[in-house]
């Protein structure tokens, strides 16, 4: 959900004796003020909200991003299946999984933060991995064409378990925070989750099952101008 805060000019004139004080506040458009939150209660509504799902695994398997399976583990919050999941069946055989979940376009600026919760199965035997990446190319959904391409999402903000250990991905719901850097002025772009697992798939040594829940992006709001008083006579 995106919120935009608009202020209108406020002018108050007070006359006392022969001196008039004018208080004025100029309009403050706030394209950098945004809040995006998603609990993944029903992932079928995501495309209509601007989210994009792209599976660029070596070979696309029998699953993409899917509604959470409460039999594997329940959601971090809300109904038991109210999270989004991905697993080893995103590809076939032994292959590279590269399954993308892009946020709607949002205004990005240094210091903005995004938080989310994620986990893998209770007893990991096949290591999982998740990246968070950023594009500052407007509404672009370009993630390249091959499993190793990143397209416009060249900025890596977070890489969970890049060395593929069975203890490197949390097996209980854990909150992560990413902070936008390298964007000194408000710029339209997207964040992206990338389930990226090399040597994954049904016969691979890596990849099992992950869930993501309770995502929130906190934009920055421009400060309102400070009213000033001036004597007019």
C-alpha positions as a Markdown table, in Angstrom:
| # | Residue | x | y | z |
|---|---|---|---|---|
| 1 | Unk | 0.0 | 0.0 | 0.0 |
| 2 | Unk | 1.4 | 3.4 | -0.9 |
| 3 | Unk | 0.5 | 6.5 | 1.0 |
| 4 | Unk | 1.1 | 10.0 | -0.2 |
| 5 | Unk | 0.9 | 13.0 | 2.0 |
| 6 | Unk | 0.0 | 16.4 | 0.5 |
| 7 | Unk | -0.1 | 19.6 | 2.4 |
| 8 | Unk | -1.9 | 22.7 | 1.3 |
| 9 | Unk | -0.8 | 26.3 | 2.0 |
| 10 | Unk | -2.0 | 27.7 | 5.2 |
| 11 | Unk | -2.1 | 31.5 | 5.6 |
| 12 | Unk | -3.1 | 33.2 | 8.8 |
| 13 | Unk | -3.0 | 37.0 | 9.2 |
| 14 | Unk | -3.1 | 38.5 | 12.6 |
| 15 | Unk | -3.3 | 42.3 | 13.0 |
| 16 | Unk | -2.2 | 43.8 | 16.4 |
| 17 | Unk | -1.8 | 47.5 | 16.9 |
| 18 | Unk | -0.4 | 48.6 | 13.5 |
| 19 | Unk | 1.8 | 45.5 | 12.9 |
| 20 | Unk | 0.6 | 42.6 | 10.8 |
| 21 | Unk | 2.3 | 39.2 | 11.1 |
| 22 | Unk | 1.9 | 36.8 | 8.2 |
| 23 | Unk | 2.4 | 33.1 | 8.8 |
| 24 | Unk | 2.7 | 31.0 | 5.7 |
| 25 | Unk | 3.5 | 27.4 | 4.9 |
| 26 | Unk | 4.2 | 26.5 | 1.3 |
| 27 | Unk | 2.8 | 23.3 | -0.2 |
| 28 | Unk | 5.0 | 20.3 | 0.4 |
| 29 | Unk | 4.5 | 17.6 | -2.2 |
| 30 | Unk | 6.0 | 14.4 | -0.8 |
| 31 | Unk | 6.8 | 11.9 | -3.5 |
| 32 | Unk | 9.3 | 10.3 | -1.1 |
| 33 | Unk | 6.7 | 9.5 | 1.5 |
| 34 | Unk | 5.6 | 6.0 | 1.1 |
| 35 | Unk | 4.7 | 2.9 | 3.1 |
| 36 | Unk | 4.4 | -0.5 | 1.4 |
| 37 | Unk | 3.4 | -3.5 | 3.4 |
| 38 | Unk | 2.4 | -7.0 | 2.4 |
| 39 | Unk | 1.4 | -10.0 | 4.5 |
| 40 | Unk | 1.0 | -12.4 | 1.6 |
| 41 | Unk | -2.5 | -13.5 | 2.9 |
| 42 | Unk | -3.5 | -14.2 | -0.7 |
| 43 | Unk | -0.7 | -14.1 | -3.3 |
| 44 | Unk | -3.2 | -14.2 | -6.3 |
| 45 | Unk | -3.8 | -10.4 | -5.7 |
| 46 | Unk | -0.1 | -9.5 | -6.0 |
| 47 | Unk | 0.0 | -8.9 | -9.8 |
| 48 | Unk | -2.8 | -6.4 | -9.4 |
| 49 | Unk | -0.9 | -4.6 | -6.8 |
| 50 | Unk | 2.2 | -4.2 | -9.0 |
| 51 | Unk | 4.2 | -7.1 | -7.8 |
| 52 | Unk | 6.0 | -9.1 | -10.5 |
| 53 | Unk | 7.1 | -12.8 | -10.4 |
| 54 | Unk | 9.7 | -14.1 | -12.8 |
| 55 | Unk | 11.3 | -17.5 | -12.8 |
| 56 | Unk | 14.5 | -17.6 | -14.7 |
| 57 | Unk | 15.8 | -20.9 | -13.4 |
| 58 | Unk | 17.9 | -23.0 | -15.8 |
| 59 | Unk | 14.7 | -24.9 | -16.6 |
| 60 | Unk | 11.4 | -23.8 | -15.0 |
| 61 | Unk | 10.1 | -26.6 | -12.8 |
| 62 | Unk | 6.7 | -27.4 | -11.5 |
| 63 | Unk | 6.5 | -24.6 | -9.0 |
| 64 | Unk | 7.1 | -20.8 | -9.0 |
| 65 | Unk | 6.2 | -18.6 | -6.0 |
| 66 | Unk | 3.3 | -20.2 | -4.2 |
| 67 | Unk | 0.9 | -19.7 | -1.3 |
| 68 | Unk | 2.5 | -21.0 | 1.9 |
| 69 | Unk | 2.0 | -24.6 | 2.9 |
| 70 | Unk | 1.0 | -24.7 | 6.6 |
| 71 | Unk | 1.9 | -28.4 | 6.7 |
| 72 | Unk | 5.6 | -27.5 | 6.1 |
| 73 | Unk | 5.4 | -24.7 | 8.7 |
| 74 | Unk | 2.9 | -22.0 | 9.6 |
| 75 | Unk | 3.0 | -18.3 | 8.8 |
| 76 | Unk | 4.9 | -15.8 | 10.9 |
| 77 | Unk | 1.6 | -13.9 | 11.5 |
| 78 | Unk | -2.0 | -14.2 | 10.3 |
| 79 | Unk | -3.6 | -17.4 | 8.9 |
| 80 | Unk | -1.4 | -20.4 | 8.9 |
| 81 | Unk | -0.8 | -20.3 | 5.1 |
| 82 | Unk | -0.4 | -16.5 | 4.8 |
| 83 | Unk | 3.1 | -16.3 | 3.5 |
| 84 | Unk | 4.7 | -16.7 | 0.1 |
| 85 | Unk | 6.9 | -19.7 | -0.6 |
| 86 | Unk | 9.5 | -21.1 | -3.1 |
| 87 | Unk | 11.2 | -24.5 | -3.2 |
| 88 | Unk | 13.5 | -26.9 | -4.9 |
| 89 | Unk | 10.8 | -27.7 | -7.6 |
| 90 | Unk | 11.3 | -24.2 | -9.0 |
| 91 | Unk | 13.6 | -26.0 | -11.4 |
| 92 | Unk | 14.3 | -29.6 | -12.6 |
| 93 | Unk | 17.2 | -32.0 | -12.2 |
| 94 | Unk | 20.3 | -30.3 | -10.9 |
| 95 | Unk | 20.2 | -26.7 | -12.0 |
| 96 | Unk | 20.4 | -23.1 | -10.9 |
| 97 | Unk | 17.3 | -21.7 | -9.4 |
| 98 | Unk | 16.8 | -18.0 | -10.0 |
| 99 | Unk | 13.2 | -17.1 | -9.0 |
| 100 | Unk | 12.4 | -13.4 | -8.6 |
| 101 | Unk | 9.7 | -11.5 | -6.7 |
| 102 | Unk | 9.7 | -7.8 | -7.4 |
| 103 | Unk | 8.0 | -5.2 | -5.3 |
| 104 | Unk | 5.8 | -2.6 | -7.0 |
| 105 | Unk | 7.6 | 0.6 | -8.1 |
| 106 | Unk | 8.6 | 2.6 | -5.0 |
| 107 | Unk | 10.5 | 5.8 | -4.4 |
| 108 | Unk | 14.0 | 5.0 | -3.1 |
| 109 | Unk | 16.4 | 7.1 | -1.2 |
| 110 | Unk | 19.4 | 6.6 | 1.1 |
| 111 | Unk | 18.3 | 5.5 | 4.6 |
| 112 | Unk | 15.0 | 3.9 | 3.5 |
| 113 | Unk | 14.5 | 0.5 | 5.2 |
| 114 | Unk | 12.7 | -2.7 | 4.3 |
| 115 | Unk | 12.0 | -5.4 | 6.8 |
| 116 | Unk | 10.7 | -8.9 | 6.2 |
| 117 | Unk | 10.6 | -12.3 | 7.9 |
| 118 | Unk | 11.9 | -15.5 | 6.4 |
| 119 | Unk | 12.8 | -19.1 | 7.3 |
| 120 | Unk | 13.4 | -22.6 | 5.9 |
| 121 | Unk | 12.3 | -26.0 | 7.1 |
| 122 | Unk | 12.7 | -27.2 | 10.7 |
| 123 | Unk | 15.6 | -29.6 | 10.0 |
| 124 | Unk | 17.6 | -28.3 | 6.9 |
| 125 | Unk | 19.4 | -30.9 | 4.9 |
| 126 | Unk | 19.6 | -29.0 | 1.6 |
| 127 | Unk | 20.9 | -25.4 | 2.0 |
| 128 | Unk | 18.7 | -22.5 | 0.8 |
| 129 | Unk | 19.7 | -19.0 | -0.2 |
| 130 | Unk | 17.9 | -15.7 | -0.7 |
| 131 | Unk | 19.0 | -12.3 | -2.0 |
| 132 | Unk | 17.5 | -8.9 | -1.8 |
| 133 | Unk | 18.4 | -6.7 | -4.8 |
| 134 | Unk | 17.5 | -3.1 | -5.9 |
| 135 | Unk | 16.9 | -1.5 | -9.2 |
| 136 | Unk | 16.7 | 2.3 | -9.6 |
| 137 | Unk | 15.5 | 2.2 | -13.2 |
| 138 | Unk | 11.9 | 3.2 | -12.6 |
| 139 | Unk | 9.2 | 0.6 | -13.1 |
| 140 | Unk | 11.6 | -1.7 | -14.9 |
| 141 | Unk | 11.2 | -5.4 | -14.3 |
| 142 | Unk | 14.3 | -6.4 | -16.3 |
| 143 | Unk | 16.1 | -9.2 | -14.5 |
| 144 | Unk | 18.0 | -10.4 | -17.6 |
| 145 | Unk | 17.3 | -13.7 | -19.4 |
| 146 | Unk | 19.6 | -16.3 | -17.8 |
| 147 | Unk | 19.7 | -17.8 | -14.3 |
| 148 | Unk | 22.9 | -15.7 | -13.5 |
| 149 | Unk | 21.7 | -12.4 | -14.9 |
| 150 | Unk | 20.4 | -9.6 | -12.7 |
| 151 | Unk | 19.3 | -7.1 | -15.3 |
| 152 | Unk | 18.6 | -3.7 | -13.8 |
| 153 | Unk | 18.9 | -5.2 | -10.2 |
| 154 | Unk | 22.6 | -4.7 | -9.9 |
| 155 | Unk | 22.6 | -3.5 | -6.3 |
| 156 | Unk | 22.8 | -6.4 | -3.8 |
| 157 | Unk | 21.4 | -5.3 | -0.4 |
| 158 | Unk | 21.4 | -8.7 | 1.3 |
| 159 | Unk | 22.6 | -12.3 | 0.6 |
| 160 | Unk | 21.4 | -14.9 | 3.1 |
| 161 | Unk | 23.5 | -18.1 | 3.1 |
| 162 | Unk | 25.8 | -17.5 | 0.1 |
| 163 | Unk | 28.1 | -20.3 | 1.2 |
| 164 | Unk | 25.3 | -22.9 | 1.3 |
| 165 | Unk | 25.6 | -24.3 | 4.8 |
| 166 | Unk | 22.7 | -26.1 | 6.5 |
| 167 | Unk | 22.8 | -23.7 | 9.4 |
| 168 | Unk | 23.2 | -20.5 | 7.3 |
| 169 | Unk | 19.5 | -20.0 | 6.6 |
| 170 | Unk | 17.2 | -19.6 | 9.7 |
| 171 | Unk | 14.9 | -22.6 | 10.5 |
| 172 | Unk | 12.7 | -20.4 | 12.6 |
| 173 | Unk | 11.0 | -17.1 | 11.5 |
| 174 | Unk | 13.7 | -14.4 | 11.6 |
| 175 | Unk | 13.3 | -10.8 | 10.8 |
| 176 | Unk | 15.9 | -9.1 | 8.4 |
| 177 | Unk | 16.3 | -5.4 | 7.7 |
| 178 | Unk | 17.9 | -3.9 | 4.5 |
| 179 | Unk | 18.8 | -0.3 | 4.2 |
| 180 | Unk | 18.9 | 1.6 | 0.9 |
| 181 | Unk | 22.3 | 3.1 | 0.0 |
| 182 | Unk | 23.8 | 4.7 | -3.1 |
| 183 | Unk | 20.7 | 6.6 | -3.9 |
| 184 | Unk | 21.3 | 10.2 | -2.7 |
| 185 | Unk | 18.1 | 11.7 | -4.1 |
| 186 | Unk | 14.5 | 10.3 | -4.4 |
| 187 | Unk | 14.5 | 7.8 | -7.3 |
| 188 | Unk | 11.8 | 5.5 | -8.6 |
| 189 | Unk | 12.8 | 1.9 | -8.6 |
| 190 | Unk | 12.0 | -1.6 | -7.1 |
| 191 | Unk | 13.3 | -4.0 | -4.5 |
| 192 | Unk | 13.4 | -7.7 | -5.4 |
| 193 | Unk | 13.6 | -11.0 | -3.6 |
| 194 | Unk | 15.6 | -13.6 | -5.5 |
| 195 | Unk | 15.5 | -17.2 | -4.5 |
| 196 | Unk | 18.9 | -18.0 | -6.0 |
| 197 | Unk | 20.3 | -21.5 | -5.4 |
| 198 | Unk | 23.1 | -23.0 | -7.5 |
| 199 | Unk | 23.2 | -26.8 | -7.7 |
| 200 | Unk | 19.5 | -26.8 | -6.7 |
| 201 | Unk | 16.5 | -28.7 | -7.9 |
| 202 | Unk | 15.1 | -32.2 | -7.1 |
| 203 | Unk | 18.5 | -34.0 | -7.6 |
| 204 | Unk | 20.7 | -31.1 | -6.5 |
| 205 | Unk | 22.7 | -30.9 | -3.3 |
| 206 | Unk | 21.1 | -27.5 | -2.5 |
| 207 | Unk | 17.6 | -26.0 | -2.2 |
| 208 | Unk | 14.7 | -27.1 | -0.1 |
| 209 | Unk | 11.8 | -24.7 | 0.9 |
| 210 | Unk | 11.6 | -21.1 | 2.1 |
| 211 | Unk | 8.9 | -18.8 | 3.2 |
| 212 | Unk | 8.7 | -14.9 | 3.3 |
| 213 | Unk | 6.2 | -13.1 | 5.4 |
| 214 | Unk | 5.3 | -9.6 | 6.7 |
| 215 | Unk | 7.2 | -7.4 | 4.3 |
| 216 | Unk | 7.3 | -3.6 | 5.0 |
| 217 | Unk | 9.0 | -0.8 | 3.3 |
| 218 | Unk | 9.3 | 2.5 | 5.1 |
| 219 | Unk | 9.8 | 5.5 | 2.9 |
| 220 | Unk | 11.2 | 8.8 | 4.0 |
| 221 | Unk | 9.0 | 11.9 | 4.4 |
| 222 | Unk | 10.3 | 15.3 | 3.6 |
| 223 | Unk | 10.3 | 17.6 | 6.6 |
| 224 | Unk | 7.6 | 20.3 | 6.5 |
| 225 | Unk | 8.9 | 23.9 | 6.2 |
| 226 | Unk | 9.1 | 25.8 | 9.4 |
| 227 | Unk | 6.6 | 28.7 | 9.5 |
| 228 | Unk | 8.3 | 32.1 | 9.6 |
| 229 | Unk | 6.9 | 35.5 | 10.9 |
| 230 | Unk | 7.6 | 38.8 | 9.2 |
| 231 | Unk | 6.5 | 42.3 | 10.1 |
| 232 | Unk | 4.6 | 44.0 | 7.3 |
| 233 | Unk | 3.8 | 47.3 | 8.8 |
